[in-house]
Amino acid sequence: MSTTMDQVVKKAKDSFGPIFDKSLHDLVRGIRSHKDDESKFINEAIDEIKQELKQENMSVKANAVNKLTYLQMLGYDISWSAFNIIEVMSSNKFTFKRIGYLAASQCFHEGTDVLMLTTNMIRKDLNSSSMYEAGLAMSGLSCFINADLARDLANDIMSLLSSTKPYIRKRAVLLLYKVFLNNPDALKPAFPRLREKLEDQDPGVQAAAVNVICELARRNPKNYLSLAPIFFRLMTSSTNNWVLIKIIKLFGALTPLEPRLGKKLIEPLTNLIHSTSAMSLLYECINTVIAVLVSISTGLPNHEASIQLCVQKLRILIEDSDQNLKYLGLLAMSKILQTHPKSVQAHNDLILQCLDDKDESIRLRALGLLSGMVSKKNLMEIVRKLMIHMHKSEGSHYRDELLSKIIGVCSQNDYQYIANFEWYVSILVELTRLEGTKHGGMISLQLLDVAVRVESIRQFACNQMAILLENAHVFILGSNSSSVAEVLYAAAWICGEFSSSLKEPEKTLEAMLNTKITSFPGHIQSVYYQNILKVITHIIISSENGGTVAKDLVSMAITKMSVFLSSGDVEAQERASVVLNILKVVLKLIEKSEFNPNELTVLFDGVLNPVASKAQRKVAIPNGLDLDAWINDPPSESEDETVPSNPYEYSKQGLFSDDQRENYYNASNLSSNTGDNSPRQYTELTSEELDKQRETRKQSEHLNPFYIKETKKSKSTAQTNVSSAILDSSDRSQPAMSKGTIPAGLQLVSSDQLYRQSKIDQENHRLKNKSKADSGSAKKGKKSTRKTDSAAADNVDENLYPAIKVTRGGELPEGATESGNEDNDEEKYVGKNKKYDPHRALNIDLSEPVHVVPPLAPALAVPEPISTVTEQLTTATTKTKKKKKTEKDEKPKSKSKRERTDYKQLSPGDEEDKRVASPTPLQPPAATSTIVETTVPKEKVKKKKPKGKESTTETLTSAPLVRDIMGDDDINPMSSSNQQANEPAIYKSIAESEHLLITSSITPSSSPAQLDVTFLLKNRTSSIINQIDVHVIDSMSSKLLNTTSPNHVSFPSISVFPHAEYYIHIYFAITAISFPQKLKTTLTYTINKPSSENSKETIEFKLDLPCSQYLIKKTIDSNAFADLMSSSTLTSQSHINIPSSSQDFPSILKILCQSYRFTVVDQIASAASLYSESVLGHPIALLLKSSNGIAIDGKSTEMHFLSNLLEEMKNFFK
Amino acid sequence: MIKAILVFNNSAKPRLVKFFEHYPEEVQQRILRDTYQLVSKRDDNVCNFLEGGSILGDNDCRLIYRHYATLYFIFCVDSSESELGILDLIQVFVETLDKCFENVCELDLIFHADKVHYILQEICFGGMVLETNLNEVVARVDEQSKIEKQEAGISAAPAKAMTALKEMNLPQKIKDIKLPDLNLNLRF
């Protein structure tokens, strides 16, 4: 059958020619049937493809490219075919184009050099009439766009934003993000358009815009704070969960920057938490609520309630049978734990349960939560459970994780929760028997730390360590793959340092000398040698019969020590040699009977004190030392090298290796009396010399301010007694954990026993207390029993857990105090070393208006051009500020520039202040244009305030944008924002009722011949206002747009929260501009009173549309302006004169630019030409001359418009 | 952001590889292998999230995956994505495949890797979620196939006949991908 089939295929191939070259299908089949020699087959296939690519026939080429795309997936480099791919992309057929773009999106990247050939082709495809072709081009671009394409195609992509097809708009919006990444300059001009898309009528486009802005804002959140109101609105109105999730995540990133935003969020978020059925949304809400609660730790009334709600909901997630929810629940729980450990502790049971989960990732998450779960009461229980897990668990990763968690949990806050240190030491000892752990160093460090910090445990620890030393061979056997041998470092050191606590020092010494020490790593050897000497010293001093004992001991030690001289480690060998030679000297002295044991103790004099981890940083920098200055030329950028702040972190790579040793010593200050005083190698020291050295050392100690001096410490009061009953107990069942087991019958104490013992103690206490209480209650009757019972329970706590003295924290240099938040330093360092992040370039302040610099004729350039809107705005801000706070004006001039920007960010302390202090472009600036103008007397300002209509005008700046959701709270917007990026919105109050204050602003809309009237509604009541309807009676020249019914625009989805503000937009189509208009407007709204009766209210007012509002800011260059003036198109002329007393020239110019939307074309000292256009495109040219007052000549094509406009100006300037 | 979308089968054979950032081919293959190592040893009844660690270079990477019959669908995402949301997106993707291929199985993905890409292009765009509505996605994919068919016109007829002939030889396609119960946590 199959042979005949093949024949048929072959025949068909022959007859149909090139169409039947191998298709993708054949290639895949071929690869599947050549499992053994796949690469050979593929190489042959690639050769064939190369032949096919050479053919003229496009379908053959496309087919070949399609196959290449498949091979790319298998890991074959196909970049050599880039040119062919472009050929296929440029095909007219959709089928081939699609293949080409797919191949390009898989293998092109920003470095592909042929991309520069594609610009025009892609542009053509973007503008294709078929939306699918445009879609193809866009999804291709999203994969391989580079800086050049982003620059060249930005405009084409921008224009696609206004496509009629959502399919295209959606993609164009998303593609903008990639454009920004590759061409950061595009962000600012494009941003207003992107913002508009947040309110696109298509939900998909809206979602895309939210997506893009969230991505942008995530990296540079502070630049997007001003969008909070829009997002807030979307959050309360959108029903698309994807969008909601994105927005809520974004808010999580914004709240740390603006805590007051957080306060506003809590309520809607809690509502969502209550109402949503979508788990993903619920989860993100909880996450953001947590973020909010973290950023505002206090001052929120329902703070506790919100946490409780979160924790409860998380509990539901964790209890769910769905592992995913469980995992996420634990993840979120750990975030709460950081700030509100108590709330999490309530769910102790649940988290402990998760430790038994079958899923390792869930167990690890639960482990992470443990540190917050423990208390004095349950620590032993929890650790015991973890120990059991450790025995059961497979996979060293989880086991190591458990180990480090046990240590972390026990040691947190300087052993805050440990009531029984014998138990802890025995736990640590048991941990050393874990096979193949990487954390030997960590255990070792813990043992040292406990021994140093807890005086009362030393004896117990010493004896346990002695046992370890006696069984050191076990570690030699097992040390191949693990770092457990590290524990001997601690054992040797503890036995040496605290040798006075040793029960049988001789035996320990023997054990140390008899071990094959040289097979340990160098640093352990070194510690051994040093501590052998310590133990010898101790034995000699404590022995009654100094002479003979010492002689035997020392001579014995000398013979043994000489073996160690052959150590392979340099330092260990050196130490061995030093110790050996000291011993030889001692022996000589003993023989001469001149030996004084005290001379030996001098070597190890002094008490160890823990040093605080921050001590180094607290050392005051001496005068004249500049740590930041380079001593040599700075090296080139180094690799990431962050020193872990947590001492337990080093242990991962073997605690004592290389440079980390220094940290280790820093952490517990063990070096103070080991290395530095040892005599030099190979020199025999006489006692005199020793004395001398001692003197010099003391002197240098005295002179050295950083030396930690001995402090007299009160001996620990509470002693924890090791019950000998436990030690001698025959029931000493040690679970065998390691191959090399420590022989039974040794004195190692099992933690389990101690655990049981403590349980028994606990029980005894309870019984004792109970009997006490019982005897008490026998007299006092039932009622008091309960009381005493609970009181007794409290007592139990205290009695059970005697206060063991733990030397907490550590020593600091004189004068330094502990302070909490210094760890930030490290974060900074980490941040510094991050690799290049394209988002850094996108850190652009979007609230700053785009600089539209009206082109000035170079010859006429004036020293102080009033060029940008920004500057004028800031000037205004500064000035109004100055009126308020005259004391600020004393500042030197040089500073004023920076100050101004500061002002912009500052916002006044209260509502009142804000209104007055807001920039009011309509208000004539008080003085000349110079920015650095100093003190302006208050009266003068008052006089100059405009009279009439404007005097009652309340002007608001951008601040309300943020306030819009903030309600009445005074707030500091991080950056002041503007309604439109290139123009500040000016709000005039137009009407008010007892419920609502309406202010409005009129701006030309983005579409031609339209006006955008923005009403800012401020709710004065404490009820929600909604169902807002605007009714405007059309006039001859203006028509209301987007109406629901004639002359009606309603906003059903909008609800204005109590004392909040809200923007609504209505649009007018303008057909004629000649005359100013007053439109009769009616605004109806409903107040939702708490008493559930809704009342409908109406406000009537006249909406003022003066001629000046028909102007659009348009720039024109001076040549074009000259042409225009010389042509005879501007037929109408008009003229007004403003008396000089009222205004000076620069301020009039400024006002014309700001509130009348003119731009300066040319300016010389006392004359300027200005230009603007009406919404219908009529050009307007003005000439200002300052001579005996200000003369304004206007030219335009529209007579009435011009005269009305000038009339308006005249009235204004009066 | 979604950084990468990988589909491979139980024996680590790639069926769809889509990276939204550029990696050289050998790195892509390494990432595939690493991901397979992480994912394949997990039981089916454990959670679908994994810390990806430094698998994609930087540390902000989580693997969110689903395992259907013989195939693993893995989305590598950063912290701006919602875990559960992505999980549902995978479901949407698989359901779309199921509709477009009419009861999808691994073989469909093997022989129509290009078509799978085209479907994905309707769902994800430059690492961002584009469309989550199943019907919308299917409609768009169908419309584009229609354009292709029109273009192919009569000239494609013999080619189709050929494929038909060749397919007669194939063992019956195993329709083994079972969609799990659609007890989704959220429905969009």
PDB file of C-alpha atoms in Angstrom, chain B residues 1-158:
ATOM      1  CA  MET B   1       4.904  41.281  31.084  1.00  0.00           C
ATOM      2  CA  ILE B   2       4.941  37.841  29.670  1.00  0.00           C
ATOM      3  CA  LYS B   3       8.519  37.091  28.812  1.00  0.00           C
ATOM      4  CA  ALA B   4       8.169  33.789  27.068  1.00  0.00           C
ATOM      5  CA  ILE B   5       5.610  31.190  26.154  1.00  0.00           C
ATOM      6  CA  LEU B   6       6.808  27.644  25.795  1.00  0.00           C
ATOM      7  CA  VAL B   7       4.969  24.513  24.845  1.00  0.00           C
ATOM      8  CA  PHE B   8       6.744  21.191  24.968  1.00  0.00           C
ATOM      9  CA  ASN B   9       5.747  17.624  25.429  1.00  0.00           C
ATOM     10  CA  ASN B  10       6.540  15.113  28.131  1.00  0.00           C
ATOM     11  CA  SER B  11       9.862  14.315  26.538  1.00  0.00           C
ATOM     12  CA  ALA B  12      11.009  17.933  26.220  1.00  0.00           C
ATOM     13  CA  LYS B  13      10.305  18.213  22.485  1.00  0.00           C
ATOM     14  CA  PRO B  14       9.423  21.835  21.774  1.00  0.00           C
ATOM     15  CA  ARG B  15       6.055  22.427  20.144  1.00  0.00           C
ATOM     16  CA  LEU B  16       5.906  26.192  20.411  1.00  0.00           C
ATOM     17  CA  VAL B  17       8.620  28.597  21.407  1.00  0.00           C
ATOM     18  CA  LYS B  18       7.803  32.270  21.666  1.00  0.00           C
ATOM     19  CA  PHE B  19      10.165  34.675  23.351  1.00  0.00           C
ATOM     20  CA  PHE B  20       9.159  38.281  23.731  1.00  0.00           C
ATOM     21  CA  GLU B  21      12.720  39.322  24.376  1.00  0.00           C
ATOM     22  CA  HIS B  22      15.572  38.339  22.167  1.00  0.00           C
ATOM     23  CA  TYR B  23      17.693  35.383  23.130  1.00  0.00           C
ATOM     24  CA  PRO B  24      20.091  33.597  20.785  1.00  0.00           C
ATOM     25  CA  GLU B  25      18.911  30.162  19.679  1.00  0.00           C
ATOM     26  CA  GLU B  26      21.245  28.238  21.952  1.00  0.00           C
ATOM     27  CA  VAL B  27      20.078  30.239  24.970  1.00  0.00           C
ATOM     28  CA  GLN B  28      16.484  29.574  23.975  1.00  0.00           C
ATOM     29  CA  GLN B  29      17.200  25.875  23.925  1.00  0.00           C
ATOM     30  CA  ARG B  30      18.914  26.100  27.289  1.00  0.00           C
ATOM     31  CA  ILE B  31      15.910  27.885  28.762  1.00  0.00           C
ATOM     32  CA  LEU B  32      13.676  25.190  27.304  1.00  0.00           C
ATOM     33  CA  ARG B  33      15.755  22.475  28.919  1.00  0.00           C
ATOM     34  CA  ASP B  34      15.935  24.252  32.281  1.00  0.00           C
ATOM     35  CA  THR B  35      12.225  24.832  32.298  1.00  0.00           C
ATOM     36  CA  TYR B  36      11.604  21.223  31.415  1.00  0.00           C
ATOM     37  CA  GLN B  37      13.836  20.161  34.295  1.00  0.00           C
ATOM     38  CA  LEU B  38      11.842  22.265  36.700  1.00  0.00           C
ATOM     39  CA  VAL B  39       8.414  21.389  35.465  1.00  0.00           C
ATOM     40  CA  SER B  40       8.645  17.774  34.494  1.00  0.00           C
ATOM     41  CA  LYS B  41       9.514  16.465  37.917  1.00  0.00           C
ATOM     42  CA  ARG B  42       6.450  17.960  39.494  1.00  0.00           C
ATOM     43  CA  ASP B  43       3.381  15.916  40.214  1.00  0.00           C
ATOM     44  CA  ASP B  44       0.149  16.821  38.565  1.00  0.00           C
ATOM     45  CA  ASN B  45      -1.554  17.576  41.830  1.00  0.00           C
ATOM     46  CA  VAL B  46       0.826  20.256  43.016  1.00  0.00           C
ATOM     47  CA  CYS B  47       0.468  23.953  42.418  1.00  0.00           C
ATOM     48  CA  ASN B  48       1.067  25.474  39.021  1.00  0.00           C
ATOM     49  CA  PHE B  49       3.476  28.198  40.054  1.00  0.00           C
ATOM     50  CA  LEU B  50       7.204  28.006  40.228  1.00  0.00           C
ATOM     51  CA  GLU B  51       9.836  30.497  41.069  1.00  0.00           C
ATOM     52  CA  GLY B  52      11.808  30.700  37.860  1.00  0.00           C
ATOM     53  CA  GLY B  53      14.770  32.272  39.570  1.00  0.00           C
ATOM     54  CA  SER B  54      17.360  33.378  37.102  1.00  0.00           C
ATOM     55  CA  ILE B  55      16.198  31.153  34.315  1.00  0.00           C
ATOM     56  CA  LEU B  56      15.673  34.118  31.999  1.00  0.00           C
ATOM     57  CA  GLY B  57      18.602  36.181  33.147  1.00  0.00           C
ATOM     58  CA  ASP B  58      17.096  38.490  35.704  1.00  0.00           C
ATOM     59  CA  ASN B  59      15.487  37.434  38.920  1.00  0.00           C
ATOM     60  CA  ASP B  60      11.969  38.584  38.324  1.00  0.00           C
ATOM     61  CA  CYS B  61      10.622  35.457  36.709  1.00  0.00           C
ATOM     62  CA  ARG B  62       7.845  33.121  37.602  1.00  0.00           C
ATOM     63  CA  LEU B  63       6.782  30.082  35.701  1.00  0.00           C
ATOM     64  CA  ILE B  64       3.091  29.486  35.451  1.00  0.00           C
ATOM     65  CA  TYR B  65       2.218  26.294  33.711  1.00  0.00           C
ATOM     66  CA  ARG B  66      -0.456  23.784  32.959  1.00  0.00           C
ATOM     67  CA  HIS B  67      -0.034  20.213  31.967  1.00  0.00           C
ATOM     68  CA  TYR B  68      -2.513  18.793  29.487  1.00  0.00           C
ATOM     69  CA  ALA B  69      -2.127  15.147  28.555  1.00  0.00           C
ATOM     70  CA  THR B  70       1.205  15.060  26.782  1.00  0.00           C
ATOM     71  CA  LEU B  71       1.867  18.773  26.681  1.00  0.00           C
ATOM     72  CA  TYR B  72       3.189  21.380  29.062  1.00  0.00           C
ATOM     73  CA  PHE B  73       2.105  24.971  28.469  1.00  0.00           C
ATOM     74  CA  ILE B  74       4.469  27.310  30.256  1.00  0.00           C
ATOM     75  CA  PHE B  75       4.249  31.073  30.573  1.00  0.00           C
ATOM     76  CA  CYS B  76       7.272  32.853  31.985  1.00  0.00           C
ATOM     77  CA  VAL B  77       6.065  36.117  33.462  1.00  0.00           C
ATOM     78  CA  ASP B  78       7.333  38.869  35.696  1.00  0.00           C
ATOM     79  CA  SER B  79       5.751  40.217  38.835  1.00  0.00           C
ATOM     80  CA  SER B  80       3.355  42.535  37.049  1.00  0.00           C
ATOM     81  CA  GLU B  81       1.183  39.640  35.961  1.00  0.00           C
ATOM     82  CA  SER B  82      -1.430  38.002  38.099  1.00  0.00           C
ATOM     83  CA  GLU B  83      -0.717  34.332  38.620  1.00  0.00           C
ATOM     84  CA  LEU B  84      -4.303  33.231  38.484  1.00  0.00           C
ATOM     85  CA  GLY B  85      -4.950  35.507  35.547  1.00  0.00           C
ATOM     86  CA  ILE B  86      -2.198  33.901  33.528  1.00  0.00           C
ATOM     87  CA  LEU B  87      -3.424  30.490  34.488  1.00  0.00           C
ATOM     88  CA  ASP B  88      -6.723  31.382  32.930  1.00  0.00           C
ATOM     89  CA  LEU B  89      -4.997  32.822  29.924  1.00  0.00           C
ATOM     90  CA  ILE B  90      -3.377  29.462  29.354  1.00  0.00           C
ATOM     91  CA  GLN B  91      -6.797  27.929  29.539  1.00  0.00           C
ATOM     92  CA  VAL B  92      -8.096  30.430  27.009  1.00  0.00           C
ATOM     93  CA  PHE B  93      -5.170  29.650  24.735  1.00  0.00           C
ATOM     94  CA  VAL B  94      -5.754  25.909  24.942  1.00  0.00           C
ATOM     95  CA  GLU B  95      -9.466  26.254  24.453  1.00  0.00           C
ATOM     96  CA  THR B  96      -8.828  28.405  21.405  1.00  0.00           C
ATOM     97  CA  LEU B  97      -6.507  25.765  20.020  1.00  0.00           C
ATOM     98  CA  ASP B  98      -9.168  23.214  20.707  1.00  0.00           C
ATOM     99  CA  LYS B  99     -11.725  25.185  18.753  1.00  0.00           C
ATOM    100  CA  CYS B 100      -9.456  26.088  15.890  1.00  0.00           C
ATOM    101  CA  PHE B 101      -8.150  22.582  15.413  1.00  0.00           C
ATOM    102  CA  GLU B 102     -11.432  20.960  16.329  1.00  0.00           C
ATOM    103  CA  ASN B 103     -10.468  18.775  19.224  1.00  0.00           C
ATOM    104  CA  VAL B 104      -6.807  19.524  19.398  1.00  0.00           C
ATOM    105  CA  CYS B 105      -4.102  16.939  19.968  1.00  0.00           C
ATOM    106  CA  GLU B 106      -0.350  17.075  20.062  1.00  0.00           C
ATOM    107  CA  LEU B 107      -0.139  16.141  16.396  1.00  0.00           C
ATOM    108  CA  ASP B 108      -1.973  19.315  15.441  1.00  0.00           C
ATOM    109  CA  LEU B 109       0.651  21.349  17.214  1.00  0.00           C
ATOM    110  CA  ILE B 110       3.429  19.327  15.619  1.00  0.00           C
ATOM    111  CA  PHE B 111       2.275  19.765  12.061  1.00  0.00           C
ATOM    112  CA  HIS B 112       0.847  23.237  12.342  1.00  0.00           C
ATOM    113  CA  ALA B 113       3.373  25.082  14.438  1.00  0.00           C
ATOM    114  CA  ASP B 114       2.823  28.143  12.249  1.00  0.00           C
ATOM    115  CA  LYS B 115      -0.890  28.146  12.842  1.00  0.00           C
ATOM    116  CA  VAL B 116      -0.367  27.894  16.573  1.00  0.00           C
ATOM    117  CA  HIS B 117       1.753  31.019  16.339  1.00  0.00           C
ATOM    118  CA  TYR B 118      -0.965  32.816  14.428  1.00  0.00           C
ATOM    119  CA  ILE B 119      -3.464  31.938  17.130  1.00  0.00           C
ATOM    120  CA  LEU B 120      -1.114  33.083  19.832  1.00  0.00           C
ATOM    121  CA  GLN B 121      -0.645  36.371  18.011  1.00  0.00           C
ATOM    122  CA  GLU B 122      -4.312  37.089  18.541  1.00  0.00           C
ATOM    123  CA  ILE B 123      -4.008  36.516  22.279  1.00  0.00           C
ATOM    124  CA  CYS B 124      -0.656  37.972  23.192  1.00  0.00           C
ATOM    125  CA  PHE B 125       1.077  40.985  21.765  1.00  0.00           C
ATOM    126  CA  GLY B 126       4.649  41.888  22.551  1.00  0.00           C
ATOM    127  CA  GLY B 127       4.433  40.227  25.914  1.00  0.00           C
ATOM    128  CA  MET B 128       1.171  41.848  26.879  1.00  0.00           C
ATOM    129  CA  VAL B 129      -2.256  40.341  26.975  1.00  0.00           C
ATOM    130  CA  LEU B 130      -4.171  41.383  23.898  1.00  0.00           C
ATOM    131  CA  GLU B 131      -7.446  39.519  23.913  1.00  0.00           C
ATOM    132  CA  THR B 132      -8.976  37.128  26.351  1.00  0.00           C
ATOM    133  CA  ASN B 133     -12.295  36.552  24.715  1.00  0.00           C
ATOM    134  CA  LEU B 134     -12.293  33.113  23.197  1.00  0.00           C
ATOM    135  CA  ASN B 135     -14.910  33.812  20.544  1.00  0.00           C
ATOM    136  CA  GLU B 136     -13.263  37.007  19.421  1.00  0.00           C
ATOM    137  CA  VAL B 137      -9.940  35.228  19.008  1.00  0.00           C
ATOM    138  CA  VAL B 138     -11.464  32.346  17.102  1.00  0.00           C
ATOM    139  CA  ALA B 139     -13.384  34.716  14.843  1.00  0.00           C
ATOM    140  CA  ARG B 140     -10.235  36.643  13.967  1.00  0.00           C
ATOM    141  CA  VAL B 141      -8.243  33.508  13.293  1.00  0.00           C
ATOM    142  CA  ASP B 142     -10.994  32.147  11.068  1.00  0.00           C
ATOM    143  CA  GLU B 143     -11.273  35.350   9.106  1.00  0.00           C
ATOM    144  CA  GLN B 144      -7.575  35.315   8.390  1.00  0.00           C
ATOM    145  CA  SER B 145      -7.642  31.682   7.315  1.00  0.00           C
ATOM    146  CA  LYS B 146     -10.451  32.642   4.990  1.00  0.00           C
ATOM    147  CA  ILE B 147      -8.268  35.275   3.392  1.00  0.00           C
ATOM    148  CA  GLU B 148      -5.550  32.689   2.932  1.00  0.00           C
ATOM    149  CA  LYS B 149      -8.004  30.308   1.325  1.00  0.00           C
ATOM    150  CA  GLN B 150      -9.248  32.954  -1.044  1.00  0.00           C
ATOM    151  CA  GLU B 151      -5.728  33.775  -2.038  1.00  0.00           C
ATOM    152  CA  ALA B 152      -4.883  30.156  -2.573  1.00  0.00           C
ATOM    153  CA  GLY B 153      -7.975  29.822  -4.730  1.00  0.00           C
ATOM    154  CA  ILE B 154      -7.918  27.208  -7.404  1.00  0.00           C
ATOM    155  CA  SER B 155      -4.174  26.996  -7.487  1.00  0.00           C
ATOM    156  CA  ALA B 156      -4.187  25.393  -4.093  1.00  0.00           C
ATOM    157  CA  ALA B 157      -6.633  22.684  -5.009  1.00  0.00           C
ATOM    158  CA  PRO B 158      -4.071  20.211  -6.260  1.00  0.00           C
TER     159      PRO B 158
END
